[in-house]
Coordinates of C-alpha atoms and ligand atoms in Angstrom, one line a residue:
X1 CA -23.2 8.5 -4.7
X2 CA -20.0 8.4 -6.7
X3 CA -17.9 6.3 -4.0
X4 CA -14.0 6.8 -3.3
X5 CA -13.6 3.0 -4.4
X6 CA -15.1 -0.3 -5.9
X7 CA -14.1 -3.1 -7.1
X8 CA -14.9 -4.5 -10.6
X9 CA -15.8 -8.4 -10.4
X10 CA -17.4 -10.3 -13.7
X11 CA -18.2 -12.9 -15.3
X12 CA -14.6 -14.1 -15.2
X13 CA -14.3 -14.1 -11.4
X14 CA -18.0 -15.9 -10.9
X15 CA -17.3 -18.6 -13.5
X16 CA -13.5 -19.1 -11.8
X17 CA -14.9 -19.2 -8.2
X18 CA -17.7 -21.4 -9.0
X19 CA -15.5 -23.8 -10.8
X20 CA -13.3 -23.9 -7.7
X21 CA -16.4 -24.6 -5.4
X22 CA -17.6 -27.6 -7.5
X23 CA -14.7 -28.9 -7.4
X24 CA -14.4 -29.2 -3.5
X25 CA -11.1 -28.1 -3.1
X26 CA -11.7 -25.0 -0.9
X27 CA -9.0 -24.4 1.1
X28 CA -5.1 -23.5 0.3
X29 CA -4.1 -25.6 -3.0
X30 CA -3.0 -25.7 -6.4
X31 CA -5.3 -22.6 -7.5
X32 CA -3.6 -20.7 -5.2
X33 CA -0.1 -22.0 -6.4
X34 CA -1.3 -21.1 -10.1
X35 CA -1.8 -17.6 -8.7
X36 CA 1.7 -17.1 -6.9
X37 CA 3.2 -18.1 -10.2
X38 CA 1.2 -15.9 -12.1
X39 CA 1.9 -12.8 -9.6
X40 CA 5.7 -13.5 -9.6
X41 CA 6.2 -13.1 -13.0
X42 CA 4.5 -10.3 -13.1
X43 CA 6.0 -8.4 -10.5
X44 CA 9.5 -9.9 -12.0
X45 CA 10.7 -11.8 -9.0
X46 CA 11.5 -15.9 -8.4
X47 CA 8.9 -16.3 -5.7
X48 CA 5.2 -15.1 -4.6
X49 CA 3.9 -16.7 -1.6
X50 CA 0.2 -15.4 -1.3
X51 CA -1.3 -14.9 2.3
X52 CA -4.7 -14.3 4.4
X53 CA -3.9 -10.3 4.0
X54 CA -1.4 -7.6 3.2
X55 CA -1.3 -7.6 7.0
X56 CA -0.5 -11.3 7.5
X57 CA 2.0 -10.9 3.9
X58 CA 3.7 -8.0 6.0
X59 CA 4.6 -10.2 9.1
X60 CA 5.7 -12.8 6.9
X61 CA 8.0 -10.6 5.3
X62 CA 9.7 -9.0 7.7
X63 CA 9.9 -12.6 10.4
X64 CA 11.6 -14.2 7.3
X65 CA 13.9 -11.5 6.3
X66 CA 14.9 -11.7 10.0
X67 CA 13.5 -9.1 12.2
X68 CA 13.8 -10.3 15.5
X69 CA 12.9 -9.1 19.1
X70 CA 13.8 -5.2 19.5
X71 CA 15.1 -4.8 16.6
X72 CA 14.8 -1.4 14.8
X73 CA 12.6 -1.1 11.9
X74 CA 13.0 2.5 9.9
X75 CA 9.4 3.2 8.2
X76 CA 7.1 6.2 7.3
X77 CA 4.4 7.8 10.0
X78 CA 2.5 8.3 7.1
X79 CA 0.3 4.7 5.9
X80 CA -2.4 2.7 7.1
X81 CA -1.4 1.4 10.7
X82 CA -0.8 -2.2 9.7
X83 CA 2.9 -1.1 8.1
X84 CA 4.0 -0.1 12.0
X85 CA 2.2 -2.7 13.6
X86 CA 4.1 -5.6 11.0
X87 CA 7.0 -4.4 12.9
X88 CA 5.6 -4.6 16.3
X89 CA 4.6 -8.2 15.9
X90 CA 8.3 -9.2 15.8
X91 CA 9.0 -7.5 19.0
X92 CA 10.5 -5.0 17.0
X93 CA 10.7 -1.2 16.9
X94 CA 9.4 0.9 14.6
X95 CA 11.8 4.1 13.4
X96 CA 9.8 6.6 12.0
X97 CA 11.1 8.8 9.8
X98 CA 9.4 11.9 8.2
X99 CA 8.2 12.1 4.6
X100 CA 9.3 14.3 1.8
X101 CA 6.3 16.7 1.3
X102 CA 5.8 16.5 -2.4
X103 CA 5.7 12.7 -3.1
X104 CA 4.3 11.8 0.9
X105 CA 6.3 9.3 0.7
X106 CA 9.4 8.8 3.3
X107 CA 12.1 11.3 2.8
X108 CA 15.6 9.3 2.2
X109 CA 17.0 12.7 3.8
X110 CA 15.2 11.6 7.3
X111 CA 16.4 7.8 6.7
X112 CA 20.2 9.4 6.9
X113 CA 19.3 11.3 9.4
X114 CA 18.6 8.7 11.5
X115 CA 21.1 6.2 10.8
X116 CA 23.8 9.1 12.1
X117 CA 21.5 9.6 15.5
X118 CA 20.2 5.8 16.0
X119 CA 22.4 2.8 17.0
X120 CA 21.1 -0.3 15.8
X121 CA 19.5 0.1 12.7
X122 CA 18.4 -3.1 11.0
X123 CA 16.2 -2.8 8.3
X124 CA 13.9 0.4 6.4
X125 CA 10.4 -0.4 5.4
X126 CA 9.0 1.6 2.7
X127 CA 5.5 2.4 1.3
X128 CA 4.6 3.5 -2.2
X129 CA 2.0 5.4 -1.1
X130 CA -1.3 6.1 -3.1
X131 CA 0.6 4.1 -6.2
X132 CA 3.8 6.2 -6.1
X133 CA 7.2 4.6 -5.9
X134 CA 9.7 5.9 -3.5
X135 CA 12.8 7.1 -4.4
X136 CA 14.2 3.7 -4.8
X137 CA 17.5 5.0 -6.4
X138 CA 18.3 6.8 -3.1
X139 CA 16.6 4.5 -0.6
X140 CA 18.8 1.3 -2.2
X141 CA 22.3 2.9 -2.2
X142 CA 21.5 3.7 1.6
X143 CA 20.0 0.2 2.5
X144 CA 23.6 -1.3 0.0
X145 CA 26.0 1.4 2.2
X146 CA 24.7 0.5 5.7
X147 CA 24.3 -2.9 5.2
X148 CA 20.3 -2.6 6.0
X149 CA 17.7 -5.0 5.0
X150 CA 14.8 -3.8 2.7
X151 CA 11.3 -4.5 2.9
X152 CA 8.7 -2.9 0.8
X153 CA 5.0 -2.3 1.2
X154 CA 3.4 -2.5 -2.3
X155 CA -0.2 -2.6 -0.9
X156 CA -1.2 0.5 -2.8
X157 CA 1.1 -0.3 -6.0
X158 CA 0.4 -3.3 -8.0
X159 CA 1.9 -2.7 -11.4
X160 CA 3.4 0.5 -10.4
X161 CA 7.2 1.0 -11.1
X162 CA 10.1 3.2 -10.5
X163 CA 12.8 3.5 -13.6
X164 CA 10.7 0.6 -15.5
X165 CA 10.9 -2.0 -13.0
X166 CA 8.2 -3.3 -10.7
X167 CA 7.5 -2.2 -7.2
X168 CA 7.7 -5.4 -5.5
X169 CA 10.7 -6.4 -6.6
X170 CA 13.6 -4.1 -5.1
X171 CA 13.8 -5.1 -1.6
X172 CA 14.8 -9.0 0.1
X173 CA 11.0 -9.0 0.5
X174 CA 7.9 -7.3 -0.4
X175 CA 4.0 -7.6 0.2
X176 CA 0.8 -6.6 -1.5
X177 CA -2.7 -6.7 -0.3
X178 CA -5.7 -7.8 -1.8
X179 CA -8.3 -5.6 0.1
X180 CA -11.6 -4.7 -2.4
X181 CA -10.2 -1.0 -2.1
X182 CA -6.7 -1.8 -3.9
X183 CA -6.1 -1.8 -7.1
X184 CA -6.8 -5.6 -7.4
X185 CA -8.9 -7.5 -4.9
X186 CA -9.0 -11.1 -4.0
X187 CA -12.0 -10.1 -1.1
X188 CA -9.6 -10.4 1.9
X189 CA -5.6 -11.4 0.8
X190 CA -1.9 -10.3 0.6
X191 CA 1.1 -11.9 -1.1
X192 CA 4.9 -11.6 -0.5
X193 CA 7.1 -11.4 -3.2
X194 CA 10.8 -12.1 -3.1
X195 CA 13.7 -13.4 -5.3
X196 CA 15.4 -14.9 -2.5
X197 CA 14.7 -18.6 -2.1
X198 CA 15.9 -18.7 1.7
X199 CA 13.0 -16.0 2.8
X200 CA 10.9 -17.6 0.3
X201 CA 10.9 -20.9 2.3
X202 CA 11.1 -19.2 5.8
X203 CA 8.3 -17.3 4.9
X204 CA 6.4 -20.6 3.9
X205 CA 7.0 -22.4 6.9
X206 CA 5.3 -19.7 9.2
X207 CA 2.4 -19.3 7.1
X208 CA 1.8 -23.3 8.0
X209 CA 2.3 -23.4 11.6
X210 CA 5.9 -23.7 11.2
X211 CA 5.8 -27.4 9.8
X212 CA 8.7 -29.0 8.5
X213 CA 6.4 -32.2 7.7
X214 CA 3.1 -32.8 8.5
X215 CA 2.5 -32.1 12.2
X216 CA 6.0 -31.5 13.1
X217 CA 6.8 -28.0 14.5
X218 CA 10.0 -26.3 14.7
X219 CA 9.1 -23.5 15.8
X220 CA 5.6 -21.3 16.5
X221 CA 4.0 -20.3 13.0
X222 CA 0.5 -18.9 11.8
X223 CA -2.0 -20.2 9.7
X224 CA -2.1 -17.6 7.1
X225 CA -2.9 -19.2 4.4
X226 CA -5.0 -18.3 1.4
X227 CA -7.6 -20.0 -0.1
X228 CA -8.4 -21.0 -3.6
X229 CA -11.4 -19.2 -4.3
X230 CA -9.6 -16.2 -3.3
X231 CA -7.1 -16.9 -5.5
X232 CA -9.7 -17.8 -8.0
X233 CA -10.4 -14.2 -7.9
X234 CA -6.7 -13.1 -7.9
X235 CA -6.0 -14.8 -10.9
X236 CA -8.9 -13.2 -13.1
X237 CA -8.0 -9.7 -11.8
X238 CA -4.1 -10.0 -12.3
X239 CA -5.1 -10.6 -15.7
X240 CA -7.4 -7.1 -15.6
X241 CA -4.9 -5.1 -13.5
X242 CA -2.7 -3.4 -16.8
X243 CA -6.4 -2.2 -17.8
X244 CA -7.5 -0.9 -14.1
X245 CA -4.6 0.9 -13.5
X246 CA -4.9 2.3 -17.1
X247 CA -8.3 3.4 -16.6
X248 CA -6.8 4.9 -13.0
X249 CA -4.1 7.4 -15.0
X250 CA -6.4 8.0 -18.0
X251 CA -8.7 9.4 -14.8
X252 CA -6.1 10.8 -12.5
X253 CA -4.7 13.1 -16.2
X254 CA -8.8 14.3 -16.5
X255 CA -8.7 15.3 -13.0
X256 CA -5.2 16.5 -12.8
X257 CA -5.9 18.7 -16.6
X258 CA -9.0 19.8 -15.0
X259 CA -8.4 21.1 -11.7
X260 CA -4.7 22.9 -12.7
X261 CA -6.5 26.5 -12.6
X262 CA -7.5 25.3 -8.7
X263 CA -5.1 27.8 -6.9
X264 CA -6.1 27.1 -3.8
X265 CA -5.0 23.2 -3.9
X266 CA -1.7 21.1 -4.7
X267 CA -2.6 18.4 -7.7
X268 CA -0.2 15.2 -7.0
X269 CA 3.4 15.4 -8.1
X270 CA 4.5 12.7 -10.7
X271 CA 8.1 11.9 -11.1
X272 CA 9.2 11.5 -14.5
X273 CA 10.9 8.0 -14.3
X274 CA 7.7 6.9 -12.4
X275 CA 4.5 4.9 -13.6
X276 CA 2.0 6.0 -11.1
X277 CA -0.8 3.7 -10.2
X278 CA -3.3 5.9 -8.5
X279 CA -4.3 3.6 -6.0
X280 CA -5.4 7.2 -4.4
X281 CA -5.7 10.8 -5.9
X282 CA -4.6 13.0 -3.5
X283 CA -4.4 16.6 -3.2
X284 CA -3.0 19.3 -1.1
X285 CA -5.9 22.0 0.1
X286 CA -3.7 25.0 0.6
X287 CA -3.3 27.1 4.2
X288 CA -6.2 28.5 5.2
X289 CA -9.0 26.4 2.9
X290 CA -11.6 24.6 5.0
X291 CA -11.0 20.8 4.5
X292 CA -14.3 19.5 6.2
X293 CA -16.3 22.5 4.2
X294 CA -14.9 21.3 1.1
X295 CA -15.8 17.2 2.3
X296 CA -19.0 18.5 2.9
X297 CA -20.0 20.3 0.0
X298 CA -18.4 17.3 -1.9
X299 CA -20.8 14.9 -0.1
X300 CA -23.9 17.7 -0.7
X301 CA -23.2 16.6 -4.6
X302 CA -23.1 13.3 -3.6
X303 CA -19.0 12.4 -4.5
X304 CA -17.6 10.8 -1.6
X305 CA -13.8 11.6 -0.9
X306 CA -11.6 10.5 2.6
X307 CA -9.0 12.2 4.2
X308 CA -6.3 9.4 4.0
X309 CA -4.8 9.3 7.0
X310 CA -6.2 11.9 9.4
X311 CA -3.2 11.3 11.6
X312 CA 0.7 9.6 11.5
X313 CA 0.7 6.2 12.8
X314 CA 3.4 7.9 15.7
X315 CA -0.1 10.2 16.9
X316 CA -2.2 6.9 16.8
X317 CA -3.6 6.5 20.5
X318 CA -1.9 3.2 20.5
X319 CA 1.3 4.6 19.3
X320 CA 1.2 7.6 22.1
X321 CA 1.2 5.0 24.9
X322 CA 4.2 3.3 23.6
X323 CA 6.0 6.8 24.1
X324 CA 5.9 7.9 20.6
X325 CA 6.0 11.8 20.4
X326 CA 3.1 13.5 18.9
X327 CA 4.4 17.3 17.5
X328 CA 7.9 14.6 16.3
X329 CA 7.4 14.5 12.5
X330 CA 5.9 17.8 10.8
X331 CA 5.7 17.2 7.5
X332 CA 3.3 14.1 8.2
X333 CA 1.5 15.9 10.7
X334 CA 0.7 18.9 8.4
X335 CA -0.3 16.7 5.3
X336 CA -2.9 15.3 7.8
X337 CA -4.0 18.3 8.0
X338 CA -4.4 19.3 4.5
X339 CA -4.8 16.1 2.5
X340 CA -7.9 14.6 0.4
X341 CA -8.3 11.7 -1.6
X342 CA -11.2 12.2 -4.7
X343 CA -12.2 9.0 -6.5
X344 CA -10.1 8.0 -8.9
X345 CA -11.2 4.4 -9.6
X346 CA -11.4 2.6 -12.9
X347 CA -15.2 2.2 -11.9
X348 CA -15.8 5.7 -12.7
X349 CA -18.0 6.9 -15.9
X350 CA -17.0 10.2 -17.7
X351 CA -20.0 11.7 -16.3
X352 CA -18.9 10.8 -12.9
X353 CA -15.3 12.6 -13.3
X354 CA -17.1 15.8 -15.0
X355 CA -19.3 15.8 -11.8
X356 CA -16.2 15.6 -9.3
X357 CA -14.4 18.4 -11.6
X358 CA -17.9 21.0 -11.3
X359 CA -18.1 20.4 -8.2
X360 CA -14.4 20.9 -7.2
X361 CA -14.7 24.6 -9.8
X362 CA -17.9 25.4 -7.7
X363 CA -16.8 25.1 -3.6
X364 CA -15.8 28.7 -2.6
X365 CA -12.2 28.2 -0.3
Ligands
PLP401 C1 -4.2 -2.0 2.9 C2 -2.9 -1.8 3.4 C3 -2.3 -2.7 4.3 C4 -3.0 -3.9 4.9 O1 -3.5 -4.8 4.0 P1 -4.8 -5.7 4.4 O2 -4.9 -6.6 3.3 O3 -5.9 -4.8 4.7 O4 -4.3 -6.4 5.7 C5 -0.9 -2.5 4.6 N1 -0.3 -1.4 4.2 C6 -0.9 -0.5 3.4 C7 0.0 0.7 3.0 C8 -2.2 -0.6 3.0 O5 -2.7 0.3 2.3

């Protein structure tokens, strides 16, 4: 079975992670300090504060960029639930606005739109979905105009960037995730990245219980810490990442050369001031073409292939009790409808892609 993603661990990560179990120090300490620095100048910012997931990163962010109780929270229907939910664990409220149909990512059009109709605005969330950048141009003269904080979630674009700089390091804060399906792993893990000392240090406090100095608390915190032999791992694959996500395009450009005569899909669209990452490669199956035939068939040849996400986070059962409006945002709903992801991953042999491509040339729409 050629999976839709695996993670590439060796020698480098077993040597690292045993060194860190000898030495006793299991828990949060100075490996995982090595990594932050290591991750921050990467992404190009002052600060990395690593965390127990892209989840735990997320609530991190946005509590010490200050999103309080009901506050409103613009963000995209269309990403894996824990982007909305960040919100929700502030008390906020999550704004959803639609997403631009091409890119899948959210539409700065709909972000307007909402700051004429909606009183209160505080802060936009955005996604670079499936290793895209948004349209950070557009989305940062909006956020600068309206006075709006800026949070972003990189957890599908390590290493991506938009007009040669970094994803991760626009906004007052943004998170990664670790997860083994990204494009780096850690097992479980997140990190925050910011250039602004103050939500640096908020951020800090609440990921140790909110502890000024040992066991005094100012205020209710987490523990959502990281620990060193995750970081152990983080370190050796931030050190791999340039060549995974190389790999990722070099695949993504065989698949994209390869399936162009397709007419009944949409390949992914690639800005030109963009460097994709290809956490995902998605396309569009066109009106008409039968999406679970087409899984099927896939799976009869033994490629696996997932339809990410068969629904907006707005038409999530959870989401539909808290009065979201299914039928509210079209352009998510139809992409998920039409969407599917194909494998993409540096794990991937050339035999592997030349599979994916006959088999894609053989299914009859
Ligand atoms: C994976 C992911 C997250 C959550 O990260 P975890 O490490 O699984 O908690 C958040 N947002 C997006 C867009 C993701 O893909």
């Amino acid at each position: 079975m050629i999976s839709i993603a695996r993670p590439l661990l060796g020698k480098e990560e077993e040597d690292k992670v045993l060194q860190v179990l000898r030495s006793g120090m299991i828990s949060s300490g100075e490996v995982v300090k090595e990594f932050e620095g290591n991750f921050a100048a990467f992404i190009g910012t002052k600060f990395a504060l690593a965390a127990s997931s892209g989840t735990t990163a997320l609530h991190l962010a946005l509590q010490s960029s200050g999103i309080m109780w009901q506050d409103k929270v613009i963000t995209t229907p269309f990403s894996f639930i824990a982007t909305a939910n960040s919100i929700l664990y502030c008390g906020a409220v999550p704004v959803f606005a639609d997403i631009d149909e091409k890119t899948y990512n959210i539409d700065p059009e709909k972000i307007l739109e909402i700051l004429e109709n909606v009183e209160g605005i505080k802060a936009v969330l955005v996604v670079h979905l499936f290793g895209l950048p948004c349209d950070m141009d557009r989305i940062n003269a909006i956020c600068k105009k309206n006075n709006l904080i800026l949070i972003e979630d990189c957890a599908q674009a390590h290493g991506a960037s938009y007009n040669g700089k970094k994803v991760g390091s626009f906004g007052n804060a943004a998170t990664f995730s670790f997860y083994p399906t990204k494009n780096m792993t850690t097992g479980e893990g997140g990190i925050l990245t910011t250039s602004s000392e103050e939500i640096f240090n908020e951020a800090k406090f609440l990921r140790e219980h909110g502890a000024v100095s040992e066991y005094i608390h100012q205020t209710i915190g987490y523990n959502y810490r990281m620990t060193n032999i995750e970081a152990a791992i983080g370190i050796c694959q931030l050190k791999k990442l340039e060549k995974f996500n190389k790999a990722r395009r070099q695949n993504a450009g065989h698949l994209m050369k390869n399936l162009k005569n397709l007419d009944w899909l949409v390949l992914p669209h690639i800005p030109e001031n963009v460097d994709h990452v290809f956490h995902q490669f998605t396309i569009r199956l066109k009106k008409g073409v039968d999406r679970l035939g087409l899984v099927e068939h896939l799976r009869r040849n033994k490629i696996g292939c997932k339809v990410y996400y068969p629904m907006g986070i707005h038409q999530q059962p959870f989401y539909q009790k808290l009065g979201y409006r299914d039928k509210s945002l079209p352009v998510s709903e139809e992409a998920s409808l039409s969407v599917l992801s194909l494998p993409v991953h540096p794990g991937l042999s050339g035999e592997d892609l030349n599979k994916i491509v006959e088999a894609m040339k053989e299914f009859k729409p």
